[in-house]
Short mmCIF file of C-alpha atoms in Angstrom, two decimals:
data_model
loop_
_atom_site.label_atom_id
_atom_site.label_comp_id
_atom_site.label_asym_id
_atom_site.label_seq_id
_atom_site.Cartn_x
_atom_site.Cartn_y
_atom_site.Cartn_z
CA MET H 805 195.31 144.87 49.91
CA ARG H 806 196.52 141.97 47.44
CA GLY H 807 196.02 138.39 47.78
CA PHE H 808 193.45 135.58 47.84
CA ILE H 809 190.72 134.84 50.20
CA ASN H 810 189.33 131.17 50.23
CA VAL H 811 185.74 131.92 50.75
CA ASP H 812 183.13 129.16 51.48
CA LYS H 813 180.34 130.36 49.22
CA PRO H 814 176.74 129.69 50.77
CA ARG H 815 173.94 128.32 48.81
CA GLY H 816 171.44 130.78 47.13
CA ILE H 817 173.64 133.61 45.89
CA THR H 818 175.66 133.87 42.81
CA SER H 819 179.45 134.15 42.59
CA PHE H 820 179.11 137.97 41.47
CA GLU H 821 177.24 138.74 44.81
CA VAL H 822 180.05 137.03 46.67
CA VAL H 823 182.53 139.48 44.72
CA ARG H 824 180.16 142.50 45.46
CA ARG H 825 180.04 141.86 49.27
CA ILE H 826 183.95 141.37 49.28
CA ARG H 827 184.64 144.52 47.14
CA HIS H 828 182.31 146.43 49.52
CA ALA H 829 183.95 145.22 52.72
CA ALA H 830 187.60 145.56 51.52
CA ARG H 831 186.88 148.83 50.18
CA THR H 832 188.56 147.99 46.88
CA LYS H 833 187.51 148.01 43.33
CA LYS H 834 189.77 145.42 42.18
CA VAL H 835 188.27 142.02 43.19
CA GLY H 836 187.48 138.88 40.76
CA HIS H 837 186.97 135.37 41.47
CA ALA H 838 188.15 132.13 40.01
CA GLY H 839 185.56 129.62 38.89
CA THR H 840 182.09 130.47 38.98
CA LEU H 841 179.82 128.46 41.22
CA ASP H 842 176.03 128.01 40.50
CA PRO H 843 173.83 129.87 42.91
CA ASN H 844 172.75 126.43 44.21
CA ALA H 845 176.17 125.24 44.84
CA THR H 846 178.37 125.79 47.87
CA GLY H 847 182.16 125.73 48.73
CA VAL H 848 185.54 126.90 47.67
CA LEU H 849 185.57 130.19 45.67
CA PRO H 850 188.84 131.96 45.55
CA ILE H 851 188.40 135.56 45.65
CA ALA H 852 191.24 137.70 44.34
CA LEU H 853 192.08 141.36 45.65
CA GLY H 854 193.85 144.11 44.01
CA GLU H 855 196.92 143.02 41.98
CA ALA H 856 196.16 139.21 42.71
CA THR H 857 193.40 139.56 40.16
CA ARG H 858 196.02 139.25 37.51
CA LEU H 859 196.75 135.80 38.78
CA VAL H 860 193.17 134.49 38.53
CA ASP H 861 194.11 132.87 34.97
CA GLU H 862 196.62 130.78 36.77
CA LEU H 863 193.71 129.11 38.38
CA VAL H 864 191.71 128.55 35.20
CA GLY H 865 193.32 125.32 34.50
CA ALA H 866 193.61 124.02 38.21
CA ARG H 867 192.23 120.73 39.18
CA LYS H 868 188.85 121.04 40.90
CA ARG H 869 187.06 118.77 43.07
CA TYR H 870 183.41 118.38 44.05
CA THR H 871 181.02 116.45 46.39
CA ALA H 872 178.05 115.87 44.10
CA GLU H 873 174.29 114.43 44.66
CA ILE H 874 172.68 113.13 41.62
CA LEU H 875 169.08 112.33 41.97
CA PHE H 876 167.73 109.42 39.38
CA GLY H 877 164.17 109.33 37.88
CA VAL H 878 163.74 113.15 37.54
CA GLU H 879 165.23 115.36 34.83
CA THR H 880 165.00 119.20 34.61
CA ASP H 881 165.69 121.54 31.88
CA THR H 882 168.54 123.26 33.89
CA TYR H 883 169.95 119.86 35.06
CA ASP H 884 169.43 121.06 38.57
CA PRO H 885 166.71 121.90 41.12
CA GLU H 886 166.22 125.27 40.18
CA GLY H 887 164.64 124.22 36.72
CA GLU H 888 161.31 122.76 35.46
CA THR H 889 160.85 118.95 35.48
CA VAL H 890 160.61 117.80 31.90
CA ASP H 891 160.49 113.94 32.74
CA GLU H 892 159.95 111.64 35.36
CA ARG H 893 160.59 107.86 35.48
CA ASP H 894 160.80 104.98 37.81
CA ALA H 895 164.31 104.40 38.82
CA SER H 896 163.71 101.71 41.39
CA ALA H 897 165.55 99.04 38.91
CA LEU H 898 168.77 100.75 38.95
CA ASP H 899 171.42 99.35 41.41
CA GLU H 900 175.07 100.47 42.38
CA ALA H 901 176.73 98.33 40.04
CA ARG H 902 175.05 99.49 37.16
CA VAL H 903 175.94 103.19 38.13
CA ARG H 904 179.57 102.29 38.60
CA GLN H 905 179.67 100.51 35.19
CA ALA H 906 178.32 103.76 33.70
CA LEU H 907 180.58 106.12 35.33
CA ALA H 908 183.73 104.29 34.03
CA GLY H 909 182.70 105.69 30.56
CA PHE H 910 183.05 109.21 31.82
CA LEU H 911 186.58 108.96 33.06
CA GLY H 912 189.66 110.65 31.24
CA ASP H 913 189.56 113.07 28.14
CA GLN H 914 185.83 113.74 27.04
CA MET H 915 183.88 115.86 24.84
CA GLN H 916 180.93 117.29 27.02
CA VAL H 917 177.92 119.32 25.95
CA PRO H 918 177.48 122.33 28.20
CA PRO H 919 173.94 122.93 29.71
CA SER H 920 171.74 125.14 27.76
CA TYR H 921 171.31 127.18 31.09
CA SER H 922 175.04 128.02 31.45
CA ALA H 923 177.16 130.84 31.22
CA VAL H 924 178.85 129.69 27.91
CA LYS H 925 178.70 132.43 25.46
CA ARG H 926 177.42 132.52 22.04
CA ALA H 927 177.99 135.78 19.83
CA GLY H 928 178.94 137.53 23.18
CA VAL H 929 175.61 136.36 25.00
CA PRO H 930 175.41 134.01 27.71
CA ALA H 931 173.41 130.94 26.79
CA TYR H 932 171.18 130.94 29.74
CA ARG H 933 169.65 134.38 28.39
CA ALA H 934 168.57 132.38 25.28
CA ALA H 935 167.16 129.63 27.37
CA ARG H 936 165.21 131.87 29.68
CA ARG H 937 163.64 133.53 26.55
CA GLY H 938 162.29 130.03 25.55
CA ASP H 939 164.85 129.72 22.65
CA PRO H 940 167.67 127.59 24.17
CA LEU H 941 170.90 127.17 22.11
CA THR H 942 172.45 124.13 20.92
CA LEU H 943 175.67 124.25 22.30
CA ASP H 944 178.84 122.45 20.85
CA ALA H 945 180.81 119.79 23.00
CA ARG H 946 183.86 120.95 24.55
CA PRO H 947 186.96 118.92 25.54
CA VAL H 948 187.16 118.33 29.17
CA VAL H 949 188.97 115.99 31.61
CA VAL H 950 187.84 113.95 34.36
CA TYR H 951 190.53 112.45 36.52
CA ALA H 952 188.45 110.64 39.04
CA LEU H 953 184.77 109.68 40.05
CA ASP H 954 184.35 108.04 43.34
CA VAL H 955 181.13 106.54 44.65
CA LEU H 956 180.79 107.73 48.19
CA ALA H 957 177.12 106.36 48.65
CA PHE H 958 174.02 104.94 46.80
CA ASP H 959 171.25 106.01 48.95
CA ARG H 960 167.96 104.05 48.32
CA GLY H 961 165.94 105.52 50.88
CA GLU H 962 163.22 106.22 48.22
CA PRO H 963 163.50 103.15 46.04
CA ASP H 964 162.16 104.91 42.76
CA ARG H 965 164.25 107.98 43.49
CA PRO H 966 167.76 106.70 44.38
CA VAL H 967 170.50 109.38 45.05
CA LEU H 968 174.20 108.82 44.13
CA HIS H 969 176.83 110.56 46.24
CA LEU H 970 179.84 111.08 44.16
CA ASP H 971 183.21 112.69 44.57
CA VAL H 972 184.42 114.46 41.25
CA GLN H 973 187.98 115.38 40.38
CA CYS H 974 188.19 117.28 36.98
CA GLY H 975 189.78 119.90 34.99
CA LYS H 976 188.62 123.24 33.72
CA GLY H 977 185.28 123.83 32.01
CA PHE H 978 183.55 120.69 33.31
CA TYR H 979 179.84 120.86 34.09
CA VAL H 980 179.01 118.38 36.98
CA ARG H 981 175.31 119.15 36.04
CA SER H 982 175.99 117.94 32.61
CA LEU H 983 177.46 114.76 34.03
CA ALA H 984 174.37 114.14 35.98
CA HIS H 985 172.11 114.69 32.87
CA ASP H 986 174.31 112.52 30.66
CA LEU H 987 174.51 109.63 33.28
CA GLY H 988 170.73 109.71 33.65
CA ALA H 989 170.29 109.45 29.91
CA LEU H 990 172.87 106.68 29.59
CA LEU H 991 171.12 104.65 32.32
CA GLY H 992 167.54 105.29 31.04
CA THR H 993 166.34 106.74 34.30
CA GLY H 994 166.89 110.62 33.75
CA ALA H 995 168.67 112.37 36.62
CA HIS H 996 169.71 115.78 37.60
CA LEU H 997 172.29 117.29 40.16
CA SER H 998 170.39 117.78 43.36
CA GLY H 999 173.36 119.12 45.33
CA LEU H 1000 176.75 120.30 44.69
CA ARG H 1001 179.68 121.41 47.05
CA ARG H 1002 183.03 122.27 45.72
CA THR H 1003 185.83 121.12 47.99
CA GLN H 1004 188.96 122.17 46.07
CA VAL H 1005 190.45 124.65 43.42
CA GLY H 1006 194.12 124.04 42.92
CA PRO H 1007 195.72 124.82 46.15
CA PHE H 1008 192.44 126.05 48.05
CA LEU H 1009 190.66 123.56 50.01
CA ALA H 1010 187.18 123.63 51.80
CA THR H 1011 188.47 122.51 54.93
CA GLU H 1012 190.53 125.97 54.88
CA ALA H 1013 187.78 128.10 53.51
CA VAL H 1014 186.42 131.01 55.45
CA PRO H 1015 182.34 131.52 55.48
CA LEU H 1016 181.29 134.43 53.52
CA ASP H 1017 179.80 136.17 56.38
CA GLU H 1018 183.00 135.70 58.58
CA ALA H 1019 185.10 137.10 55.64
CA VAL H 1020 183.00 140.08 55.16
CA ALA H 1021 183.01 140.66 59.07
CA ARG H 1022 186.91 140.38 59.40
CA LEU H 1023 187.38 142.71 56.32
CA GLU H 1024 185.12 145.28 57.73
CA ALA H 1025 186.75 145.13 60.96
CA GLY H 1026 190.21 145.84 59.42
CA GLU H 1027 191.18 142.26 60.10
CA GLY H 1028 191.56 141.28 56.68
CA ALA H 1029 195.43 140.30 56.99
CA SER H 1030 194.06 137.31 58.95
CA ILE H 1031 192.31 135.86 55.96
CA VAL H 1032 194.16 137.05 52.92
CA LEU H 1033 196.56 134.68 51.39
CA PRO H 1034 199.54 135.96 49.46
CA PRO H 1035 199.26 136.36 45.80
CA ASP H 1036 201.72 133.69 45.23
CA ALA H 1037 199.43 131.09 46.70
CA VAL H 1038 198.37 129.80 43.54
CA LEU H 1039 201.99 129.29 42.18
CA GLY H 1040 203.10 126.96 44.74
CA ASP H 1041 204.18 124.46 42.15
CA TRP H 1042 206.13 127.11 39.91
CA PRO H 1043 210.17 127.18 40.14
CA ALA H 1044 211.00 130.40 41.94
CA VAL H 1045 214.08 132.62 41.66
CA THR H 1046 215.25 135.37 43.85
CA LEU H 1047 216.64 138.18 41.61
CA THR H 1048 219.60 140.57 42.50
CA ALA H 1049 219.02 144.21 42.70
CA GLU H 1050 220.17 144.77 39.18
CA GLN H 1051 217.80 142.00 37.87
CA THR H 1052 214.97 143.39 39.85
CA ALA H 1053 215.38 146.67 38.17
CA ARG H 1054 215.59 145.38 34.83
CA VAL H 1055 212.59 143.28 35.32
CA ARG H 1056 210.43 145.92 36.96
CA GLN H 1057 211.10 147.96 33.61
CA GLY H 1058 209.90 145.00 31.61
CA LEU H 1059 213.31 144.09 30.38
CA ASP H 1060 214.66 140.55 29.64
CA ALA H 1061 217.09 138.97 32.30
CA SER H 1062 219.54 136.33 32.40
CA LEU H 1063 219.19 133.90 35.11
CA VAL H 1064 222.10 131.69 34.32
CA ALA H 1065 223.90 132.84 37.42
CA ASN H 1066 220.79 132.05 39.48
CA GLY H 1067 220.76 128.58 38.22
CA TYR H 1068 218.03 128.72 35.66
CA VAL H 1069 218.32 128.14 32.03
CA VAL H 1070 215.68 127.89 29.42
CA SER H 1071 214.72 124.30 29.16
CA SER H 1072 211.74 122.13 28.43
CA SER H 1073 211.35 121.59 32.23
CA HIS H 1074 211.56 125.39 33.02
CA ARG H 1075 209.10 127.22 30.99
CA ARG H 1076 207.71 129.73 33.60
CA VAL H 1077 209.45 131.24 36.71
CA ARG H 1078 208.18 133.33 39.55
CA ALA H 1079 210.64 135.94 40.29
CA TYR H 1080 211.26 137.56 43.55
CA ALA H 1081 212.96 140.71 44.86
CA PRO H 1082 215.87 140.55 47.29
CA ASP H 1083 213.25 141.28 50.04
CA GLY H 1084 211.14 138.39 49.08
CA VAL H 1085 208.39 140.23 47.57
CA LEU H 1086 206.77 138.70 44.21
CA ILE H 1087 207.65 140.96 41.56
CA ALA H 1088 207.01 139.21 38.11
CA LEU H 1089 206.40 136.21 36.09
CA LEU H 1090 208.99 135.14 33.61
CA GLU H 1091 208.90 133.03 30.41
CA PRO H 1092 211.71 132.25 27.90
CA SER H 1093 212.51 135.24 25.75
CA SER H 1094 212.97 135.73 22.11
CA VAL H 1095 216.60 136.30 23.01
CA LEU H 1096 218.60 133.21 23.41
CA GLY H 1097 219.14 132.41 27.23
CA ALA H 1098 217.18 135.17 28.49
CA TRP H 1099 213.72 135.43 30.41
CA HIS H 1100 211.16 138.06 29.74
CA PRO H 1101 208.74 139.38 32.30
CA TYR H 1102 205.34 138.90 30.90
CA ARG H 1103 203.54 139.83 33.93
CA VAL H 1104 205.01 142.54 36.39
CA PHE H 1105 203.44 143.49 39.63
CA PRO H 1106 203.99 147.09 40.89
CA PRO H 1107 205.42 147.76 44.50
CA GLU H 1108 203.05 147.60 47.47
CA PRO H 1109 202.26 151.28 48.44
CA ALA H 1110 204.09 152.10 51.42
CA ALA H 1111 201.64 152.79 54.45
CA ALA H 1112 200.89 156.43 55.01
CA ALA H 1113 202.62 157.89 58.13
CA PRO H 1114 200.18 158.69 61.13
CA THR H 1115 199.34 162.43 61.12
CA THR H 1116 200.23 164.38 64.10
CA ARG H 1117 198.86 167.56 65.44
#
């Protein structure tokens, strides 16, 4: 079995636990996920099976989208409800206009400091381990990008604890928890991320995601084909080329191939190509070779194993 499952992660478990359950249900060791979700978060968690794990990196830079809830007036050490409250303030003077004005400063290319309680590693050790020991690390700011921040609602049900409902579109490495904390600091009220749901990772959408329990049940029932998407589901915006039998043989051996006859030349607009065998099976990802005019297979996928013939007695 190879491909991706668009899992809807429930609240209260880690991304690793999702991988563990899928691995057990699919009876395969090669399982990975694209983009960690905190235990308190829900939503899209793409799970790769088999050779599709070699394509997880292609999702790292994919655009991500979240629906976030930010509670003003309460600051926690983890920047979410799981942590200890470190400060409380009256946020009743805060209004939506001020929030919108402050959000504008978080758009575009930014330098963001990850939370102390995060998986960011220093000398190979996750920051959250040091934080739990009572010795939180001072992490360096990292470049991130925010494409859009759209206010969905500004709830003043509790006047001194207003809640912002926000649609966030961002790039890799962005922490919505840090956004919540930094926004509260900027507005002088303090804040933390009280709820988070990921609604998109590249081509994977929450509206098409399969709840974890359902995914496990289908895999255990031998119905995985109904939920496993092909490996190239993450490559939809890449140019595609169908190779000849001769080209396929060369690429499967890791050898360069010329694609001039296929209509592809090395140019600034064609830097990576997905290559298919004559039968339509994805066999490799190609990039320009050091040999002028040729393409090199930098990632080759082995043929799918043939189904075992039924035994007879």
